[in-house]
Amino acid sequence: MTNDCLFCKIIKGEIPSNKIYEDDYAYAFLDINPSTEGHTLIIPKKHYKNITDIPAEDLSNFMQSLQKVAKGLLQFGNGLNIIQNNGETAGQLVFHLHFHLIPRREADGVSIGHWESKKNLDMNKIQENIKSLLNQ
Ligand code: AMP
Ligand code: ZN
């Protein structure tokens, strides 16, 4: 827990939320600015700032909670996007690890996961750069 973290305050009940699920590892609540009906945020109970910050065992427990909530939300809509932003450049606004679970319905008018593909990239060089980072 950190004192000035918005999501830690939500877990503690100091800030109200529309909670839909809670267990030992995770807390899930409706996003205050929903992109679709049922747009949910799921967060680990412990404060971690992003996906690289959380220890493997906590992540494993948390992911099982996420899967449970995802199953329900998939029935609530008829598709589901899962988004997780890391860092300001990627659009992270709240620095307590969270996943967006976004139920989708046909013709809901939301565009997620579609992009214009970049042309003429040096794929082999990119591959080598990334592989060397993974081997560090
Ligand atoms: P991100 O850009 O991935 O960091 O997403 C942060 C999300 O937190 C945004 O979608 C906000 O709408 C959401 N949010 C911020 N404050 C609250 C709050 N008090 N209750 C619920 N969701 C919130
Ligand atoms: Zn926090």
XYZ file of N, CA, C and O and ligand atoms in Angstrom:
568
model
N 0.841 -1.207 0.000
C 0.000 0.000 0.000
C 0.878 1.261 0.000
O 1.873 1.322 0.691
N 0.488 2.230 -0.764
C 1.123 3.538 -0.614
C 0.021 4.541 -0.306
O -1.101 4.419 -0.798
N 0.357 5.531 0.516
C -0.669 6.438 1.037
C -1.328 7.298 -0.016
O -2.495 7.635 0.085
N -0.541 7.652 -1.062
C -1.090 8.605 -2.019
C -1.575 7.932 -3.302
O -1.807 8.597 -4.303
N -1.747 6.609 -3.277
C -2.175 5.912 -4.496
C -3.702 5.809 -4.537
O -4.327 5.279 -3.619
N -4.275 6.302 -5.624
C -5.726 6.302 -5.812
C -6.315 4.885 -5.687
O -7.330 4.672 -5.012
N -5.673 3.916 -6.337
C -6.238 2.566 -6.337
C -6.059 1.878 -4.979
O -6.918 1.081 -4.575
N -4.965 2.171 -4.261
C -4.840 1.648 -2.884
C -5.975 2.200 -2.024
O -6.538 1.481 -1.187
N -6.323 3.458 -2.235
C -7.431 4.067 -1.474
C -8.752 3.397 -1.816
O -9.615 3.222 -0.953
N -8.935 3.032 -3.065
C -10.154 2.325 -3.478
C -10.224 0.963 -2.786
O -11.264 0.572 -2.247
N -9.113 0.225 -2.755
C -9.085 -1.078 -2.083
C -9.448 -0.916 -0.604
O -10.211 -1.710 -0.048
N -8.911 0.121 0.022
C -9.154 0.349 1.458
C -10.553 0.898 1.731
O -10.952 1.026 2.877
N -11.277 1.265 0.669
C -12.622 1.812 0.838
C -12.630 3.300 1.178
O -13.670 3.859 1.523
N -11.474 3.937 1.040
C -11.397 5.380 1.346
C -11.977 6.211 0.206
O -12.373 7.357 0.400
N -11.977 5.607 -0.987
C -12.629 6.229 -2.149
C -13.653 5.211 -2.650
O -13.330 4.022 -2.768
N -14.889 5.636 -2.903
C -15.920 4.676 -3.313
C -15.659 4.109 -4.706
O -15.019 4.762 -5.544
N -16.133 2.889 -4.912
C -16.021 2.286 -6.245
C -17.186 1.331 -6.450
O -17.801 0.874 -5.483
N -17.471 1.040 -7.699
C -18.476 0.020 -8.035
C -17.773 -1.325 -8.116
O -17.418 -1.796 -9.203
N -17.568 -1.928 -6.946
C -16.832 -3.203 -6.892
C -17.663 -4.328 -7.495
O -18.847 -4.450 -7.207
N -17.038 -5.149 -8.325
C -17.753 -6.322 -8.839
C -17.152 -7.634 -8.338
O -17.795 -8.669 -8.382
N -15.901 -7.587 -7.850
C -15.267 -8.836 -7.394
C -14.085 -8.497 -6.491
O -13.389 -7.503 -6.706
N -13.874 -9.370 -5.489
C -12.709 -9.212 -4.613
C -12.318 -10.573 -4.066
O -13.184 -11.384 -3.734
N -11.023 -10.850 -4.014
C -10.534 -12.027 -3.282
C -9.217 -11.632 -2.608
O -8.934 -10.442 -2.467
N -8.422 -12.627 -2.189
C -7.188 -12.312 -1.452
C -6.169 -11.556 -2.308
O -5.293 -10.871 -1.778
N -6.259 -11.711 -3.613
C -5.203 -11.182 -4.490
C -5.634 -10.014 -5.357
O -4.787 -9.264 -5.836
N -6.924 -9.902 -5.577
C -7.377 -8.951 -6.593
C -8.652 -8.222 -6.173
O -9.437 -8.716 -5.347
N -8.827 -7.050 -6.777
C -10.015 -6.218 -6.537
C -10.441 -5.706 -7.910
O -9.614 -5.166 -8.671
N -11.720 -5.905 -8.253
C -12.200 -5.484 -9.578
C -13.381 -4.537 -9.420
O -14.285 -4.779 -8.621
N -13.351 -3.465 -10.198
C -14.384 -2.432 -10.084
C -14.580 -1.758 -11.435
O -13.721 -1.834 -12.322
N -15.738 -1.102 -11.575
C -16.048 -0.466 -12.861
C -15.197 0.779 -13.069
O -15.016 1.579 -12.138
N -14.673 0.915 -14.288
C -13.920 2.126 -14.646
C -14.879 3.321 -14.644
O -15.991 3.231 -15.178
N -14.428 4.408 -14.049
C -15.282 5.597 -13.903
C -15.541 6.280 -15.255
O -16.512 7.024 -15.402
N -14.669 6.016 -16.223
C -14.841 6.549 -17.597
C -14.956 5.379 -18.563
O -14.035 5.111 -19.346
N -16.074 4.667 -18.557
C -16.153 3.407 -19.312
C -16.174 3.599 -20.827
O -16.848 4.487 -21.324
N -15.420 2.742 -21.518
C -15.462 2.767 -22.983
C -16.640 1.945 -23.491
O -17.145 2.185 -24.587
N -17.054 0.948 -22.716
C -18.266 0.185 -23.027
C -18.953 -0.139 -21.704
O -18.358 0.016 -20.629
N -20.191 -0.629 -21.809
C -20.928 -1.044 -20.613
C -20.193 -2.224 -19.968
O -19.922 -3.222 -20.641
N -19.820 -2.070 -18.701
C -19.125 -3.158 -18.002
C -17.608 -3.024 -18.003
O -16.921 -3.889 -17.449
N -17.068 -1.943 -18.595
C -15.607 -1.707 -18.589
C -15.114 -1.766 -17.140
O -15.499 -0.965 -16.300
N -14.241 -2.748 -16.903
C -13.803 -3.065 -15.538
C -12.301 -2.892 -15.412
O -11.556 -3.113 -16.369
N -11.866 -2.479 -14.231
C -10.438 -2.481 -13.912
C -10.205 -3.553 -12.869
O -10.974 -3.651 -11.902
N -9.169 -4.364 -13.058
C -8.807 -5.329 -12.027
C -7.381 -5.036 -11.594
O -6.493 -4.833 -12.433
N -7.190 -4.974 -10.269
C -5.898 -4.557 -9.717
C -5.452 -5.549 -8.647
O -6.289 -6.130 -7.949
N -4.124 -5.756 -8.517
C -3.659 -6.585 -7.407
C -3.877 -5.856 -6.085
O -3.798 -4.621 -6.036
N -4.164 -6.610 -5.022
C -4.390 -5.996 -3.712
C -3.130 -5.278 -3.223
O -3.202 -4.245 -2.571
N -1.953 -5.855 -3.564
C -0.696 -5.206 -3.168
C -0.328 -4.169 -4.222
O -0.600 -4.357 -5.406
N 0.324 -3.115 -3.781
C 0.701 -2.045 -4.706
C 1.935 -2.423 -5.534
O 3.020 -2.598 -4.984
N 1.748 -2.550 -6.836
C 2.865 -2.678 -7.778
C 2.612 -1.670 -8.876
O 1.460 -1.479 -9.282
N 3.709 -1.071 -9.381
C 3.450 0.036 -10.313
C 3.132 -0.438 -11.729
O 2.321 0.172 -12.421
N 3.720 -1.554 -12.155
C 3.418 -2.021 -13.518
C 3.710 -3.506 -13.643
O 4.029 -4.173 -12.654
N 3.647 -4.018 -14.847
C 3.741 -5.470 -15.070
C 5.117 -6.022 -14.713
O 5.237 -7.212 -14.365
N 6.158 -5.187 -14.775
C 7.500 -5.699 -14.459
C 7.784 -5.677 -12.966
O 8.771 -6.250 -12.505
N 6.938 -5.028 -12.219
C 7.160 -4.780 -10.794
C 6.659 -5.925 -9.914
O 7.097 -6.080 -8.780
N 5.732 -6.715 -10.410
C 5.033 -7.702 -9.581
C 5.790 -9.044 -9.592
O 6.140 -9.551 -10.660
N 6.050 -9.631 -8.413
C 6.736 -10.929 -8.376
C 5.890 -12.015 -9.044
O 4.648 -11.951 -9.044
N 6.575 -13.032 -9.587
C 5.913 -14.062 -10.398
C 4.773 -14.764 -9.653
O 3.709 -15.017 -10.233
N 4.970 -15.058 -8.380
C 3.933 -15.798 -7.652
C 2.661 -14.950 -7.465
O 1.547 -15.435 -7.644
N 2.867 -13.682 -7.133
C 1.716 -12.774 -7.000
C 1.002 -12.621 -8.339
O -0.235 -12.574 -8.415
N 1.802 -12.530 -9.404
C 1.216 -12.376 -10.737
C 0.381 -13.598 -11.103
O -0.725 -13.477 -11.641
N 0.895 -14.762 -10.757
C 0.190 -16.003 -11.062
C -1.157 -16.059 -10.318
O -2.201 -16.359 -10.916
N -1.142 -15.739 -9.035
C -2.406 -15.713 -8.269
C -3.374 -14.669 -8.833
O -4.563 -14.913 -9.004
N -2.818 -13.505 -9.128
C -3.630 -12.406 -9.649
C -4.277 -12.780 -10.986
O -5.453 -12.492 -11.233
N -3.503 -13.456 -11.834
C -4.014 -13.816 -13.159
C -5.168 -14.820 -13.069
O -6.064 -14.824 -13.912
N -5.135 -15.650 -12.040
C -6.251 -16.587 -11.863
C -7.523 -15.827 -11.474
O -8.626 -16.169 -11.907
N -7.358 -14.769 -10.679
C -8.511 -13.917 -10.343
C -9.000 -13.193 -11.597
O -10.209 -13.100 -11.848
N -8.046 -12.685 -12.363
C -8.411 -11.975 -13.601
C -9.198 -12.897 -14.531
O -10.210 -12.497 -15.121
N -8.749 -14.136 -14.635
C -9.433 -15.076 -15.527
C -10.875 -15.313 -15.078
O -11.790 -15.412 -15.908
N -11.073 -15.374 -13.763
C -12.425 -15.572 -13.214
C -13.344 -14.406 -13.621
O -14.457 -14.605 -14.100
N -12.841 -13.192 -13.432
C -13.637 -12.014 -13.780
C -13.855 -11.953 -15.297
O -14.958 -11.628 -15.769
N -12.819 -12.307 -16.057
C -12.932 -12.297 -17.528
C -14.028 -13.246 -17.994
O -14.783 -12.934 -18.928
N -14.140 -14.401 -17.347
C -15.181 -15.362 -17.731
C -16.566 -14.750 -17.577
O -17.440 -14.903 -18.440
N -16.787 -14.057 -16.456
C -18.082 -13.411 -16.226
C -18.358 -12.314 -17.243
O -19.460 -12.208 -17.785
N -17.312 -11.512 -17.501
C -17.505 -10.375 -18.409
C -17.708 -10.828 -19.850
O -18.396 -10.154 -20.628
N -17.124 -11.958 -20.184
C -17.319 -12.488 -21.534
C -18.774 -12.895 -21.741
O -19.316 -12.786 -22.842
N -19.417 -13.318 -20.664
C -20.849 -13.639 -20.743
C -21.698 -12.370 -20.726
O -22.784 -12.329 -21.291
N -21.178 -11.329 -20.024
C -21.905 -10.057 -19.943
C -21.995 -9.408 -21.324
O -23.014 -8.825 -21.691
N -20.912 -9.498 -22.089
C -20.935 -9.053 -23.482
C -20.878 -10.282 -24.362
O -21.286 -11.365 -23.938
N -20.342 -10.121 -25.584
C -20.042 -11.341 -26.343
C -18.651 -11.321 -26.966
O -18.355 -12.041 -27.904
N -17.794 -10.491 -26.389
C -16.372 -10.442 -26.706
C -15.710 -9.698 -25.563
O -16.400 -9.070 -24.749
N -14.397 -9.756 -25.484
C -13.703 -9.080 -24.377
C -12.302 -8.673 -24.811
O -11.528 -9.505 -25.277
N -11.991 -7.382 -24.665
C -10.610 -6.924 -24.854
C -9.952 -6.735 -23.495
O -10.593 -6.258 -22.549
N -8.679 -7.114 -23.412
C -7.903 -6.912 -22.185
C -6.720 -6.016 -22.528
O -5.939 -6.338 -23.437
N -6.625 -4.890 -21.817
C -5.577 -3.906 -22.108
C -4.845 -3.567 -20.813
O -5.473 -3.456 -19.755
N -3.538 -3.399 -20.916
C -2.757 -3.068 -19.725
C -1.662 -2.101 -20.136
O -0.787 -2.442 -20.934
N -1.721 -0.883 -19.645
C -0.773 0.154 -20.041
C 0.396 0.230 -19.058
O 0.180 0.221 -17.844
N 1.612 0.324 -19.600
C 2.821 0.456 -18.769
C 3.564 1.722 -19.153
O 4.073 1.817 -20.275
N 3.634 2.674 -18.237
C 4.379 3.907 -18.485
C 3.522 4.968 -19.146
O 2.567 4.668 -19.859
N 3.924 6.224 -18.883
C 3.173 7.369 -19.413
C 3.060 7.331 -20.930
O 1.999 7.622 -21.492
N 4.135 6.930 -21.604
C 4.134 6.898 -23.066
C 3.061 5.957 -23.591
O 2.484 6.188 -24.655
N 2.809 4.914 -22.823
C 1.803 3.923 -23.226
C 0.411 4.289 -22.707
O -0.532 3.513 -22.883
N 0.299 5.453 -22.077
C -1.024 5.903 -21.640
C -1.376 5.527 -20.212
O -2.534 5.649 -19.815
N -0.381 5.074 -19.429
C -0.683 4.743 -18.025
C -0.861 6.042 -17.236
O 0.022 6.899 -17.212
N -2.029 6.164 -16.620
C -2.346 7.359 -15.841
C -2.265 7.078 -14.347
O -1.936 7.963 -13.556
N -2.600 5.859 -13.959
C -2.575 5.482 -12.537
C -1.479 4.430 -12.365
O -1.520 3.371 -13.009
N -0.524 4.738 -11.472
C 0.660 3.878 -11.363
C 0.514 2.827 -10.268
O 1.372 2.684 -9.391
N -0.619 2.138 -10.339
C -0.866 0.911 -9.587
C -1.305 -0.070 -10.673
O -2.318 0.181 -11.354
N -0.540 -1.145 -10.853
C -0.810 -2.108 -11.926
C -2.306 -2.387 -12.072
O -2.989 -2.668 -11.089
N -2.803 -2.300 -13.293
C -4.216 -2.606 -13.528
C -4.411 -3.095 -14.953
O -3.685 -2.720 -15.868
N -5.406 -3.922 -15.110
C -5.825 -4.415 -16.419
C -7.222 -3.888 -16.700
O -8.084 -3.938 -15.824
N -7.424 -3.396 -17.914
C -8.757 -3.009 -18.372
C -9.410 -4.238 -18.988
O -8.836 -4.860 -19.892
N -10.589 -4.582 -18.504
C -11.365 -5.671 -19.107
C -12.575 -5.009 -19.766
O -13.432 -4.443 -19.076
N -12.625 -5.079 -21.078
C -13.621 -4.292 -21.828
C -14.557 -5.224 -22.583
O -14.189 -5.775 -23.633
N -15.764 -5.422 -22.039
C -16.737 -6.275 -22.734
C -17.137 -5.642 -24.061
O -17.322 -4.427 -24.152
N -17.241 -6.466 -25.093
C -17.579 -5.976 -26.427
C -18.884 -6.584 -26.918
O -19.220 -7.721 -26.558
N -19.592 -5.796 -27.679
C -20.829 -6.261 -28.299
C -20.777 -5.863 -29.763
O -20.093 -4.891 -30.124
N -21.526 -6.587 -30.582
C -21.511 -6.257 -32.005
C -21.945 -4.820 -32.224
O -22.848 -4.332 -31.552
N -21.253 -4.144 -33.141
C -21.578 -2.770 -33.510
C -21.615 -1.835 -32.308
O -22.460 -0.944 -32.233
N -20.684 -2.038 -31.345
C -20.655 -1.129 -30.180
C -19.887 0.157 -30.483
O -19.802 1.063 -29.644
N -19.315 0.219 -31.693
C -18.687 1.469 -32.133
C -17.322 1.738 -31.515
O -16.746 2.803 -31.719
N -16.776 0.781 -30.761
C -15.481 0.981 -30.115
C -14.396 0.369 -31.002
O -14.584 -0.718 -31.552
N -13.268 1.084 -31.146
C -12.176 0.548 -31.958
C -10.976 0.257 -31.065
O -10.324 1.159 -30.559
N -10.706 -1.008 -30.836
C -9.577 -1.419 -29.999
C -8.818 -2.514 -30.743
O -9.420 -3.430 -31.290
N -7.512 -2.405 -30.767
C -6.700 -3.488 -31.314
C -6.561 -3.456 -32.823
O -6.180 -4.456 -33.426
N -6.846 -2.297 -33.424
C -6.632 -2.175 -34.865
C -5.698 -1.006 -35.113
O -5.859 0.050 -34.528
N -4.698 -1.213 -35.965
C -3.751 -0.145 -36.240
C -3.289 -0.246 -37.670
O -3.388 -1.287 -38.308
N -2.773 0.906 -38.146
C -2.215 0.927 -39.492
C -0.822 0.303 -39.410
O -0.019 0.718 -38.559
N -0.526 -0.654 -40.257
C 0.744 -1.354 -40.086
C 1.908 -0.523 -40.622
O 1.797 0.141 -41.663
N 3.025 -0.516 -39.875
C 4.235 0.223 -40.260
C 4.945 -0.534 -41.385
O 5.133 -1.741 -41.315
N 5.339 0.212 -42.431
C 6.011 -0.410 -43.569
C 7.525 -0.236 -43.450
O 8.002 0.659 -42.762
N 8.269 -1.085 -44.155
C 9.719 -0.929 -44.329
C 10.540 -0.938 -43.041
O 11.552 -0.253 -42.946
N 10.110 -1.661 -42.037
C 10.932 -1.789 -40.840
C 11.971 -2.883 -41.059
O 11.720 -3.850 -41.784
N 13.133 -2.716 -40.439
C 14.185 -3.743 -40.524
C 13.883 -4.828 -39.485
O 14.353 -4.761 -38.349
N 13.081 -5.806 -39.898
C 12.581 -6.815 -38.955
C 13.701 -7.616 -38.314
O 13.645 -7.938 -37.130
N 14.752 -7.955 -39.097
C 15.846 -8.759 -38.532
C 16.612 -7.993 -37.454
O 16.972 -8.545 -36.413
N 16.835 -6.698 -37.710
C 17.547 -5.870 -36.722
C 16.709 -5.728 -35.446
O 17.219 -5.844 -34.328
N 15.412 -5.513 -35.630
C 14.507 -5.382 -34.477
C 14.503 -6.677 -33.669
O 14.592 -6.671 -32.437
N 14.429 -7.772 -34.391
C 14.444 -9.094 -33.738
C 15.704 -9.254 -32.882
O 15.626 -9.642 -31.706
N 16.863 -8.920 -33.453
C 18.129 -9.084 -32.717
C 18.188 -8.151 -31.513
O 18.631 -8.542 -30.430
N 17.738 -6.922 -31.683
C 17.745 -5.961 -30.565
C 16.903 -6.459 -29.404
O 17.322 -6.432 -28.249
N 15.709 -6.918 -29.721
C 14.799 -7.364 -28.660
C 15.343 -8.631 -27.999
O 15.340 -8.749 -26.767
N 15.844 -9.551 -28.829
C 16.382 -10.795 -28.259
C 17.540 -10.511 -27.305
O 17.641 -11.124 -26.237
N 18.398 -9.558 -27.650
C 19.532 -9.269 -26.765
C 19.042 -8.649 -25.447
O 19.613 -8.896 -24.394
N 17.961 -7.888 -25.501
C 17.400 -7.328 -24.256
C 16.820 -8.423 -23.370
O 16.931 -8.389 -22.144
N 16.209 -9.420 -24.006
C 15.621 -10.515 -23.235
C 16.687 -11.394 -22.594
O 16.434 -12.036 -21.580
N 17.877 -11.391 -23.169
C 18.958 -12.240 -22.632
C 19.764 -11.568 -21.540
O 20.707 -12.141 -21.026
N 19.423 -10.343 -21.197
C 20.228 -9.595 -20.204
C 20.097 -10.195 -18.812
O 19.042 -10.676 -18.454
P -4.703 3.893 -17.386
O -4.737 4.975 -18.424
O -4.453 2.538 -17.967
O -3.740 4.223 -16.254
O -6.150 3.805 -16.791
C -6.559 4.418 -15.623
C -8.044 4.262 -15.578
O -8.485 4.536 -14.249
C -8.812 5.216 -16.496
O -9.545 4.457 -17.462
C -9.717 5.981 -15.553
O -11.006 6.205 -16.096
C -9.777 5.058 -14.343
N -10.091 5.721 -13.089
C -9.500 6.820 -12.581
N -10.030 7.136 -11.381
C -10.984 6.200 -11.126
C -11.900 5.967 -10.051
N -11.943 6.765 -8.977
N -12.744 4.928 -10.137
C -12.715 4.114 -11.222
N -11.873 4.267 -12.260
C -11.020 5.306 -12.221
Zn -1.570 1.470 -5.073
